Coordinates of C-alpha atoms (C1' of nucleotides) in Angstrom, one line a residue:
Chain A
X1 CA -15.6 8.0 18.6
X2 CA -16.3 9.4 15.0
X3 CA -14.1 6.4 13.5
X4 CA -15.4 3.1 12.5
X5 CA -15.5 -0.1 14.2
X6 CA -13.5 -1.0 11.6
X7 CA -10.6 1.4 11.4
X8 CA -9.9 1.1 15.2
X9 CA -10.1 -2.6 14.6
X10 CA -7.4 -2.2 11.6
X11 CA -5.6 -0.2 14.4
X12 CA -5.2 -2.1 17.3
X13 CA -4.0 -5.1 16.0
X14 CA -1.7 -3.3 13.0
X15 CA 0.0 -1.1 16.1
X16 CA 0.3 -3.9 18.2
X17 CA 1.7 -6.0 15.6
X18 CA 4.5 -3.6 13.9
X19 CA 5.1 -2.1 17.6
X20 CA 6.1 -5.6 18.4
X21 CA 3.0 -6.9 21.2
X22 CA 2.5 -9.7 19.0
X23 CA 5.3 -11.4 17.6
X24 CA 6.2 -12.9 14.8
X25 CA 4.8 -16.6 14.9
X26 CA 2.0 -15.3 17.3
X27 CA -1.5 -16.9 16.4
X28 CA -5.0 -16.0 16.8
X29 CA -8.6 -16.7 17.0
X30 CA -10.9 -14.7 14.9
X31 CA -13.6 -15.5 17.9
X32 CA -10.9 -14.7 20.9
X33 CA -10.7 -10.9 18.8
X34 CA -14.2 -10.1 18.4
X35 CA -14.4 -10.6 22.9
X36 CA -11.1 -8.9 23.1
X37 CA -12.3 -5.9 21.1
X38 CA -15.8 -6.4 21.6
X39 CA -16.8 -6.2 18.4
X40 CA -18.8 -8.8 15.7
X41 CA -17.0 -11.4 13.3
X42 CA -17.9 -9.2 10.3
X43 CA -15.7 -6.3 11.7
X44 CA -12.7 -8.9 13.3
X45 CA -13.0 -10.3 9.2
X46 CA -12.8 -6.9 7.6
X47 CA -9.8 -5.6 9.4
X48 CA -8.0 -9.3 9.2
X49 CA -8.5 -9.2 5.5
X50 CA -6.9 -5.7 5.5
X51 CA -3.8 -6.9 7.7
X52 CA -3.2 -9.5 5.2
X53 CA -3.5 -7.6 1.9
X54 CA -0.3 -5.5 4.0
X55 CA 1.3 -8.7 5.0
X56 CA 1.0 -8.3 8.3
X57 CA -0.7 -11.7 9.0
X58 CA -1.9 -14.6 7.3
X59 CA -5.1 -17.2 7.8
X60 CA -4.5 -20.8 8.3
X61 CA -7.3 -22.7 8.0
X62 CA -7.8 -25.2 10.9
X63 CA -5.1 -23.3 12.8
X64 CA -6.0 -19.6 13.0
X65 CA -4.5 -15.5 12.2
X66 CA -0.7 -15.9 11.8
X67 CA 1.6 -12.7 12.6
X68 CA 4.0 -12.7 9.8
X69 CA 7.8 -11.8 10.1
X70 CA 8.5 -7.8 9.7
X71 CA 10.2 -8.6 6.3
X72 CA 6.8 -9.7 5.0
X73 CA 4.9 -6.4 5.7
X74 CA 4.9 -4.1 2.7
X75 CA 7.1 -1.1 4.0
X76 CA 5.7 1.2 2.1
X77 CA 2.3 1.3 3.1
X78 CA 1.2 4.7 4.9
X79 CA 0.3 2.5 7.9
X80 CA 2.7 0.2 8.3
X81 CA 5.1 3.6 8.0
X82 CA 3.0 5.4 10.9
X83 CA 2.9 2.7 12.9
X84 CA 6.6 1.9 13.1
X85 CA 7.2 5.7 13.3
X86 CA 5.1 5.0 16.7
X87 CA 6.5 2.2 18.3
X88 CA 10.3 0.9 18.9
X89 CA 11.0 0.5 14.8
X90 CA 11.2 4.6 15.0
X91 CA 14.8 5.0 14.6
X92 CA 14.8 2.1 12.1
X93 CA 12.1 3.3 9.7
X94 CA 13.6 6.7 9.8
X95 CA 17.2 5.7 8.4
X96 CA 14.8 4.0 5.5
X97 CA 13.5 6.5 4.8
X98 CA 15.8 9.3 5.1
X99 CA 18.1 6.8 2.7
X100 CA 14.9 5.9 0.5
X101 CA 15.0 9.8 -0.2
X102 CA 18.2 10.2 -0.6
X103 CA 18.7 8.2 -3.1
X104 CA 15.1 9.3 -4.6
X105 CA 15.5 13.1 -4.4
X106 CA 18.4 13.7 -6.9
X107 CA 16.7 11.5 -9.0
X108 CA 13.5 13.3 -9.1
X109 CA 15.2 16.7 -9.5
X110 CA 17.2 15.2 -12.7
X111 CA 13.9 14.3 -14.2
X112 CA 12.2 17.0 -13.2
X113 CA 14.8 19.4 -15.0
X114 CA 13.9 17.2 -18.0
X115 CA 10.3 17.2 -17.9
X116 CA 8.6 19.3 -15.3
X117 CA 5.7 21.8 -16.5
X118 CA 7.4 25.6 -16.7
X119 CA 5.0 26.2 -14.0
X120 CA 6.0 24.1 -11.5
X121 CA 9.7 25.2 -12.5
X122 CA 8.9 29.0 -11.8
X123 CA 6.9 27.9 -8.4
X124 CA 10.0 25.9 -7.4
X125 CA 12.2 28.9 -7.6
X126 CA 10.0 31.5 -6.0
X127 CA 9.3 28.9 -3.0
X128 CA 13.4 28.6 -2.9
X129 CA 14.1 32.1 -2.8
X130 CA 11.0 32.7 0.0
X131 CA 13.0 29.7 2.0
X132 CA 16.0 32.1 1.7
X133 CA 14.2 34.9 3.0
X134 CA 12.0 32.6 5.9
X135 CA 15.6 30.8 7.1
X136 CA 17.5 34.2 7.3
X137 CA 14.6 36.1 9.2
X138 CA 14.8 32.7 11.5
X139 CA 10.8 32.4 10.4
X140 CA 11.2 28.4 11.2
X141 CA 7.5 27.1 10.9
X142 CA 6.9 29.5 7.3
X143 CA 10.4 27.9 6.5
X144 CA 9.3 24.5 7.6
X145 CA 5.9 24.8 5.0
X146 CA 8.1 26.0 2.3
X147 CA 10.5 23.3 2.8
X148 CA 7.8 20.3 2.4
X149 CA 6.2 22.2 -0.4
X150 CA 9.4 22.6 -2.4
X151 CA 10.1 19.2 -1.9
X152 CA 6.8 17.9 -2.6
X153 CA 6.9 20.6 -5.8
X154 CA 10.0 18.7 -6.6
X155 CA 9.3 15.1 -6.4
X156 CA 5.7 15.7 -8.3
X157 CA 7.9 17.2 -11.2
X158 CA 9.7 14.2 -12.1
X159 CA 6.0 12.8 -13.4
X160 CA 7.3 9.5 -11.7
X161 CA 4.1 8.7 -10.0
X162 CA 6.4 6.5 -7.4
X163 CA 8.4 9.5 -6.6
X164 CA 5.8 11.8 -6.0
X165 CA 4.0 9.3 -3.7
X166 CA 6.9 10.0 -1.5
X167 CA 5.6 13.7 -0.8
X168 CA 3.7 12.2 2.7
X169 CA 6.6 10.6 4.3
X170 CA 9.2 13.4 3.6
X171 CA 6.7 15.6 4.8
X172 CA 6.6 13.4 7.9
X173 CA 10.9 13.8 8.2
X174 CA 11.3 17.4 7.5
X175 CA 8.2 17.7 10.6
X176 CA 10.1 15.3 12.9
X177 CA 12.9 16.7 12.5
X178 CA 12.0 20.5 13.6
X179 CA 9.7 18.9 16.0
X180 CA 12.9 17.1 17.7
X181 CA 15.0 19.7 17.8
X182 CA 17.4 18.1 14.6
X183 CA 17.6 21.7 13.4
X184 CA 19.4 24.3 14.2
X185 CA 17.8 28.1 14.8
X186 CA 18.9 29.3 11.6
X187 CA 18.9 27.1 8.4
X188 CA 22.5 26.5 7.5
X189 CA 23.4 29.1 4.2
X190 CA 24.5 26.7 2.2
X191 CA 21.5 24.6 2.6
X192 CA 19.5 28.0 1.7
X193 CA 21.4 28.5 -1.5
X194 CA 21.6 24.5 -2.7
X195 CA 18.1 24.8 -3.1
X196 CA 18.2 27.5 -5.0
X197 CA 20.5 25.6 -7.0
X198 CA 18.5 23.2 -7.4
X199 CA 15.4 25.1 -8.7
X200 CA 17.5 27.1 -10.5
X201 CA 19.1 24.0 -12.7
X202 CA 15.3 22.7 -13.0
X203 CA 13.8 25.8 -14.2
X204 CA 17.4 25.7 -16.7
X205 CA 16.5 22.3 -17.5
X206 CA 20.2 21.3 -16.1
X207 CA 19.5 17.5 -15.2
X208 CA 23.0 17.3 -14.0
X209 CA 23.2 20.0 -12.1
X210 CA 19.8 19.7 -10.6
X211 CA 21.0 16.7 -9.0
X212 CA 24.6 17.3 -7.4
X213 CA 22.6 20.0 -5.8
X214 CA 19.5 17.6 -4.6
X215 CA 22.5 15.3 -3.5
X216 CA 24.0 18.3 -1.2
X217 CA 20.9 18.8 0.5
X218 CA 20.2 15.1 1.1
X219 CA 23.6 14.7 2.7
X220 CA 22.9 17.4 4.9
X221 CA 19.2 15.9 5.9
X222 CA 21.3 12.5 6.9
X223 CA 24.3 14.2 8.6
X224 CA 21.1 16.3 10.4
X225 CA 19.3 12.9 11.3
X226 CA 21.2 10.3 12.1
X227 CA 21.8 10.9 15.5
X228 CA 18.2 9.6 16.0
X229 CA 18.9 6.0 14.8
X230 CA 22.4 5.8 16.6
X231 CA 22.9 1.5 17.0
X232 CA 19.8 1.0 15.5
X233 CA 21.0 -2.7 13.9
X234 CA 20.3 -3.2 10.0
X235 CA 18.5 -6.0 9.3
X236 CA 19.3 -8.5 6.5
X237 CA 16.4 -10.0 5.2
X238 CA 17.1 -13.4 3.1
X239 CA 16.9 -13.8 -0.7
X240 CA 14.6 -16.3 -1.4
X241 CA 15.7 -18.5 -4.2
X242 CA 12.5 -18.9 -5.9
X243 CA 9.8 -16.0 -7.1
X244 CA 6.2 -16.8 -7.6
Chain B
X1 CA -11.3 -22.4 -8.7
X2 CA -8.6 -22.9 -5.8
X3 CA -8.6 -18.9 -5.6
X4 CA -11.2 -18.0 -2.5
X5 CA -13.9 -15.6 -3.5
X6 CA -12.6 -12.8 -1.8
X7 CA -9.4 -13.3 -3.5
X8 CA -11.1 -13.6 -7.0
X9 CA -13.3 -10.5 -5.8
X10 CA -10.5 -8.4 -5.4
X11 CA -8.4 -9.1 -8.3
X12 CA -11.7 -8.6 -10.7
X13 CA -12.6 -5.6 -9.4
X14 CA -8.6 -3.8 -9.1
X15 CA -7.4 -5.2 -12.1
X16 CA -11.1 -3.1 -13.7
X17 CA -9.7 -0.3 -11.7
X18 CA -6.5 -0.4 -12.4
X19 CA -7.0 -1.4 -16.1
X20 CA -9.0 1.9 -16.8
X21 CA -12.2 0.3 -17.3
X22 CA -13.8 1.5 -14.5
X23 CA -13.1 5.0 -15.0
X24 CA -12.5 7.6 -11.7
X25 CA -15.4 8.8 -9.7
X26 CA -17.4 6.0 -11.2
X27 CA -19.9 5.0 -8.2
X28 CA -20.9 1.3 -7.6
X29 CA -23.5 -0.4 -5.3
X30 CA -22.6 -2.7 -3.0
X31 CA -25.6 -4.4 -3.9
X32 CA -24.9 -4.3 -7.8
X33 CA -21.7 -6.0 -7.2
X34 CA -22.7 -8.9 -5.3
X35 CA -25.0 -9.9 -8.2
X36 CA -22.1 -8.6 -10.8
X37 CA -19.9 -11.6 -9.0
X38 CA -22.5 -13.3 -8.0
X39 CA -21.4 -13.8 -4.3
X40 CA -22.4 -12.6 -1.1
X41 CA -22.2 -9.2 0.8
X42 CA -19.6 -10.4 3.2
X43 CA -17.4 -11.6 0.1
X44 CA -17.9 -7.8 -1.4
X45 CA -17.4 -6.2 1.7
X46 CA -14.3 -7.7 2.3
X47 CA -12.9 -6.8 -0.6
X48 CA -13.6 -3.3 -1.0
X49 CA -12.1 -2.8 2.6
X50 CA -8.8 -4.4 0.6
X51 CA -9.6 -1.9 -2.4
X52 CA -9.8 0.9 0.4
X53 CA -6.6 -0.1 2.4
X54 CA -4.9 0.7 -1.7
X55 CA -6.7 3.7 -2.0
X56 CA -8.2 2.4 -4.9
X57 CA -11.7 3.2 -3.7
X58 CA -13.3 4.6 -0.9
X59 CA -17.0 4.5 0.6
X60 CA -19.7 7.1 0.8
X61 CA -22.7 6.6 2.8
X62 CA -26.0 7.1 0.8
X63 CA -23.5 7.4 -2.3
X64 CA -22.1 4.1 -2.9
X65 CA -18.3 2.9 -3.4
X66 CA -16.1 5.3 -5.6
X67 CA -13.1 5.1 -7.8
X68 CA -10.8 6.7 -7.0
X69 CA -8.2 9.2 -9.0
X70 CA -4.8 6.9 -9.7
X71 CA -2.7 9.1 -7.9
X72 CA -4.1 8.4 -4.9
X73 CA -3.2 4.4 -5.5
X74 CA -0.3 3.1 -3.5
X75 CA 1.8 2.6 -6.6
X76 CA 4.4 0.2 -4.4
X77 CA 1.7 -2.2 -3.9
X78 CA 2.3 -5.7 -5.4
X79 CA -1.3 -6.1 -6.2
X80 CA -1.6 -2.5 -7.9
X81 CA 2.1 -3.1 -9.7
X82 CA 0.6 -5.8 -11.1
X83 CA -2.9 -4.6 -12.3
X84 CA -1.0 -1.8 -14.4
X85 CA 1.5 -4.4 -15.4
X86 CA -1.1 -6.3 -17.1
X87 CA -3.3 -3.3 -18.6
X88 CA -3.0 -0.2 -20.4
X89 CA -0.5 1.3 -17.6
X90 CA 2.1 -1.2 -18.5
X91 CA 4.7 1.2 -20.3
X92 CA 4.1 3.9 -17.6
X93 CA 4.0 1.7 -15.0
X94 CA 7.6 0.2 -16.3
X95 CA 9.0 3.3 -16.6
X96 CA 8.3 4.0 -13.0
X97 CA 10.2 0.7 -11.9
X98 CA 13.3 1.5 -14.1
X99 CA 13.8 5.2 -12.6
X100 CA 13.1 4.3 -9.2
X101 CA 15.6 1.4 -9.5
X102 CA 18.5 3.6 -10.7
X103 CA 18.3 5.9 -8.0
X104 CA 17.9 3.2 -5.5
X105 CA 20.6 0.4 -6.7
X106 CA 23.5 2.5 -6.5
X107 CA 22.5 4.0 -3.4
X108 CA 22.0 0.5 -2.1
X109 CA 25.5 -1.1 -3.4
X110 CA 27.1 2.0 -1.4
X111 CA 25.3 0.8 1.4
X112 CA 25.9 -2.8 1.2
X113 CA 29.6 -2.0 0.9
X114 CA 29.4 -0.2 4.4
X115 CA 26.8 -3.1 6.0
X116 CA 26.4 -6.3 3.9
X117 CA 27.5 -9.3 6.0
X118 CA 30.7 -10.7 4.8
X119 CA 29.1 -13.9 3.8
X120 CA 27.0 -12.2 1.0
X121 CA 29.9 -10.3 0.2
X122 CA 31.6 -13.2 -1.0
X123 CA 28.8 -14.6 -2.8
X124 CA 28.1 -11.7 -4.7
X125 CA 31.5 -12.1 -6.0
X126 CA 30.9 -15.4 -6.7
X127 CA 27.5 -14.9 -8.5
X128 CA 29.2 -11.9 -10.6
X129 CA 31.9 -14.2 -12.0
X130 CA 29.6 -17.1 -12.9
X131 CA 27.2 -14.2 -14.9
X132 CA 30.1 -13.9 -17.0
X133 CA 30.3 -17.2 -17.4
X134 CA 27.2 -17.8 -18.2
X135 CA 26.8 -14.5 -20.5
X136 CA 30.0 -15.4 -22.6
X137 CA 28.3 -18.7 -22.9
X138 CA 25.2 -17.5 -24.2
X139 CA 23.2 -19.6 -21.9
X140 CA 20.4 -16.8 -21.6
X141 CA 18.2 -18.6 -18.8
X142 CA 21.0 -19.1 -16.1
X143 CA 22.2 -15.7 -16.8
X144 CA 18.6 -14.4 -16.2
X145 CA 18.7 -16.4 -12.9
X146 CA 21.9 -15.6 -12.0
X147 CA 21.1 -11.6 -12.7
X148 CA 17.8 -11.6 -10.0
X149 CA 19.8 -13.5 -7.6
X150 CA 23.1 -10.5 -8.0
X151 CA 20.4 -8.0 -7.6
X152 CA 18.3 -9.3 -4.8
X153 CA 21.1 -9.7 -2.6
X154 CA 22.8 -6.7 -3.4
X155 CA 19.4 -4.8 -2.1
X156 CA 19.3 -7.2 0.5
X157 CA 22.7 -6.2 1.4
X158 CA 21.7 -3.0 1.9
X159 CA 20.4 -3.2 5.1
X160 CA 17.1 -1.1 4.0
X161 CA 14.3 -3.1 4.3
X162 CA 12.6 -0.3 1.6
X163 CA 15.2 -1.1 -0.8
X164 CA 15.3 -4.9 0.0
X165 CA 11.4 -4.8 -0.9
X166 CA 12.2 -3.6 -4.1
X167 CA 13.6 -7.5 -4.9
X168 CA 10.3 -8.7 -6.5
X169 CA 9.7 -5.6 -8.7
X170 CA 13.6 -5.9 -10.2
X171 CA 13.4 -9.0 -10.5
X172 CA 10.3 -8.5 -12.7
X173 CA 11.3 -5.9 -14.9
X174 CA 14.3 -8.1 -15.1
X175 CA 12.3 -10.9 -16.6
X176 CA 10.4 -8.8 -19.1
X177 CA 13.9 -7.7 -20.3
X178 CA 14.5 -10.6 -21.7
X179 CA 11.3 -12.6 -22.3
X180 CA 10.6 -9.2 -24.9
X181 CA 13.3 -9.8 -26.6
X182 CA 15.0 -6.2 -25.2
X183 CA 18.3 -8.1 -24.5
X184 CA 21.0 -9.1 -26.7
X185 CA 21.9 -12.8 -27.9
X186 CA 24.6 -12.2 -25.2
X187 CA 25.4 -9.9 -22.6
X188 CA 27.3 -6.4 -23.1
X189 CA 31.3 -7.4 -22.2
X190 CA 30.9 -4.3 -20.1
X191 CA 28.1 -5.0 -18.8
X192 CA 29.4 -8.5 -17.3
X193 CA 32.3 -6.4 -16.4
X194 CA 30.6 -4.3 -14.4
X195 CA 28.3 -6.4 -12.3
X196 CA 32.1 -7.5 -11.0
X197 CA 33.0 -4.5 -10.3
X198 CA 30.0 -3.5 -7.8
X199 CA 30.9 -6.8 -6.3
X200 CA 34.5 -6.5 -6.2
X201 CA 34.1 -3.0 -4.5
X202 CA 31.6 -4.5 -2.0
X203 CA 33.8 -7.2 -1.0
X204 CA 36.7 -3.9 -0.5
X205 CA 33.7 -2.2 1.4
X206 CA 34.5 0.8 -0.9
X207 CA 31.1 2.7 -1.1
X208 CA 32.2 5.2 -3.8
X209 CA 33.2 2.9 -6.6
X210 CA 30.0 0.3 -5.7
X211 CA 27.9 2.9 -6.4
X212 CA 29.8 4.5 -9.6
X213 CA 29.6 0.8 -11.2
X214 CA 25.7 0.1 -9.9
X215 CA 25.2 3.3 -12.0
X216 CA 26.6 2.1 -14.8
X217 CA 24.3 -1.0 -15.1
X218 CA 21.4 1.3 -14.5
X219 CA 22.0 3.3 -17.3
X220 CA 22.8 0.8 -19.3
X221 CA 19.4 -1.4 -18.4
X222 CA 17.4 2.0 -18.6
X223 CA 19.2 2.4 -22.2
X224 CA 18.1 -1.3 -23.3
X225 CA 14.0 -1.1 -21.9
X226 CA 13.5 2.5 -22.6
X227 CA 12.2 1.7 -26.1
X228 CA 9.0 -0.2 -24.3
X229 CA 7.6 3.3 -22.9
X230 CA 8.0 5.5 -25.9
X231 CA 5.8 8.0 -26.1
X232 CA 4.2 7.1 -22.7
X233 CA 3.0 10.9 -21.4
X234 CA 4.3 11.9 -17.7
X235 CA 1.7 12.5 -15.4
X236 CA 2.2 15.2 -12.9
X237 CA 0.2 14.6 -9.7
X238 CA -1.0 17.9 -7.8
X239 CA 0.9 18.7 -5.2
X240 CA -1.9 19.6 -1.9
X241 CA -1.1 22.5 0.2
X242 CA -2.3 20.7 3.6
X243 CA -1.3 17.9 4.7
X244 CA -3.5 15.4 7.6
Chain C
dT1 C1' -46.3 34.9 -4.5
dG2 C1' -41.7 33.7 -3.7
dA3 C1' -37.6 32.5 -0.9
dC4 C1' -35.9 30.1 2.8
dA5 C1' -35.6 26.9 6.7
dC6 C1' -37.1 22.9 8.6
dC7 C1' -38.1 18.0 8.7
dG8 C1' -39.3 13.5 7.4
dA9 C1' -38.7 9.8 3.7
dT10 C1' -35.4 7.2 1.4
dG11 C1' -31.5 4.7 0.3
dT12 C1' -27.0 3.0 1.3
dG13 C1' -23.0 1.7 4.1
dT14 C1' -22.1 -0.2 8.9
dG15 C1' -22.6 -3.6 12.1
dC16 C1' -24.6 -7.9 14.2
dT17 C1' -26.0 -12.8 14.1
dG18 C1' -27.0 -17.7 13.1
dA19 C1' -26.3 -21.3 10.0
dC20 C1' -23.8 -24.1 6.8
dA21 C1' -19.7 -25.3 3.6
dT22 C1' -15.0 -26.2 3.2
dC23 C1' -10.7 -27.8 4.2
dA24 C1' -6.5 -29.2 6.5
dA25 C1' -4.3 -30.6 10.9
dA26 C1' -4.6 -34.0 14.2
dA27 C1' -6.2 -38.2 16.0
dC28 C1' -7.4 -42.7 15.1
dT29 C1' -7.6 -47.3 12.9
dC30 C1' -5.6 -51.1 10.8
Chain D
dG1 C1' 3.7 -46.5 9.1
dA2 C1' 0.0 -45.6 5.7
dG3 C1' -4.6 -44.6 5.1
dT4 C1' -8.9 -42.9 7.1
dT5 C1' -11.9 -40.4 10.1
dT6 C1' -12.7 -36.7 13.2
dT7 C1' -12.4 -32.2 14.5
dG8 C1' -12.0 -27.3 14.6
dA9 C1' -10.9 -23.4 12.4
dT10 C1' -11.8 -20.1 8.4
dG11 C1' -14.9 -19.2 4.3
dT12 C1' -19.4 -18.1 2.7
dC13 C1' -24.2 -17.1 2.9
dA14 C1' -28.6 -14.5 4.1
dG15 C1' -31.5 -11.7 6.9
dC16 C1' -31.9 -8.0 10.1
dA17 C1' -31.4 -3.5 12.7
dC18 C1' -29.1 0.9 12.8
dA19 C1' -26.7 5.4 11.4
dC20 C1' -26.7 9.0 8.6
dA21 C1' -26.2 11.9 4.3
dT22 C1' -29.2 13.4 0.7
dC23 C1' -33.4 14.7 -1.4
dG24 C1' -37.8 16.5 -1.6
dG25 C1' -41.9 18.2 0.4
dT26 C1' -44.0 21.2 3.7
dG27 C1' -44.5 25.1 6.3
dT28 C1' -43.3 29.8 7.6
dC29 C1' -42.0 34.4 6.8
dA30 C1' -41.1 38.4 4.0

DNA sequence: TGACACCGATGTGTGCTGACATCAAAACTC
DNA sequence: GAGTTTTGATGTCAGCACACATCGGTGTCA
């Protein structure tokens, strides 16, 4: 109850739009939302307004609230991320995201060996060698901590303010997948020692090195999680012909 | 004048934001800014709720609306891309684009050689040969045309709808290339070369050699823009120990 | 006399409502 | 079939009541 009219607004029509209730196409009336969520214009306006700016609907004058098709919605918005996570776009949003990273990750450790503060570079290896020490002793939710904070540590070092906004939603993997049971008791050595590697070439300020090791770990995180999009179909989303 | 309020509301007040001159933790009034834009409180209300939803500001009761610190901006926001675009950001904010697009666009050609329908296969092919038609040629603008549409669908191709999302941003970056005069009277042989290659090994569905090629033009088009971010410092955004 | 807890005044966002403006789809007229 | 009118939805405005965090004054106690 301690959340606003309008965030639960903003809610219940963003998770019933990405989880699929209303489809693509689907119109509404601003007055049929304010009786269906019992609430005034000036809240039904507020969250409508907020849907749009994500590209989740559009208003038509004369004709009403438009759901827009999925490859309109901005994919990278925190929302639209934790409400597919939610619904039945789950396995879907996770291959983006574990692919997003993948590609991301050796990146950011490449820059990061170029550019990173010798603090964070020192951090990154101490938190490595802990995650050594946590994995061996089986210490899976210390190891789990570690893990999203070296990562985090990592992708804030590459000063690539795109990267680093990346820290929430590999947070939200590495949690899903202890929480699903996608790892194993013990953290696999090799794992254990490619990120050491990795701090290791950053603190060095080894750019290449930094990132065949990043690249190790993220083929490990995919081989680890793809069972859990298994016949998930890839969409194709047309090329327009024409930019505004 | 065919821009609604809200609209013209929202892009005066990010693009101040954004643009620096309303400087973080700076406090407005609701009240202020309805006679600042001379329009009503609905108009303002709505568009701080859009400000909000981008992190760009958020609300305090008995305190008033505050800016927020730019890390907490969704950077892969259109509107918020192109706020720093235009302003003082614009090198940082290009710099950004470039490194996220070579990590991505290899990882992405890989991809599309695994996934991509054959259909855009084929025209990828197609569309490599005529940019070296048009790049020998020196005819700059088909070329340019020809270059968003290779890249679009090769993202497309992917299968990611992160990466396919990335279109509008490439294709922007791609367009400042050349309209400040950072490209050549004609396209790099090699670079033409290439272009053919990731398209070639796409059509073969050979992963490894679409991605070594896609790397190639990345470092070649983060060799050719670099010069517009000189000097730009790296920000290095704290890295929280909790997460929500 | 001074320190501290309490409590009400104040100001600001939140939410509600009625009225009018605007504009484009749909119906209508010729 | 082309042009015009009607209609119905969003867009915009202005006033009000409410919730609640902050501030400052008042009272109590040491």
């Amino acid at each position: 109850m301690s959340t606003s009219l309008h965030h639960r607004a903003v809610e219940h029509l963003g998770s019933r739009i990405v989880g699929g209730a209303l489809p693509t196409g689907h119109v509404m009336l601003a007055e049929q939302l304010e009786s269906e969520l019992r609430v005034s214009r000036s809240v039904v306006r507020e969250a409508v307004r907020v849907l749009q700016s994500l590209g989740l609907v559009e208003t038509i004058k004369r004709v009403g609230i438009r759901v827009l098709p999925a490859h309109r919605w901005n994919p990278y918005d925190p929302l639209v991320i934790r409400w597919r996570l939610a619904g039945e776009g789950r396995g879907a949003q996770l291959r983006s995201l574990a692919e997003l990273r993948s590609a991301v990750e050796p990146a950011a450790a490449e820059l990061a060996a170029l550019n990173a503060p010798q603090e964070l570079r020192e951090e990154l290896v101490r938190i490595s060698l802990a995650m050594r020490d946590a994995g061996r002793a089986g210490e899976m939710p210390l190891f789990l901590e570690l893990d999203i904070r070296f990562h985090a540590l990592l992708l804030s070092g590459s000063g690539n303010e795109m990267f680093a906004n990346l820290i929430g939603q590999v947070a939200e993997t590495l949690t899903g997948r202890t929480v699903h049971g996608l790892m194993p008791d013990h953290p696999k050595e090799a794992a254990l020692q490619w990120h050491i590697d990795v701090a290791r070439a950053i603190a060095d300020g080894d750019g290449e090195k930094a990132r065949e090791a990043s690249s190790n770990i993220m083929r490990e995180a995919i081989a680890d999680l793809s069972p859990s999009w298994e016949d998930q179909p890839r969409v194709f989303v047309p090329v327009e012909r024409k930019q505004s």
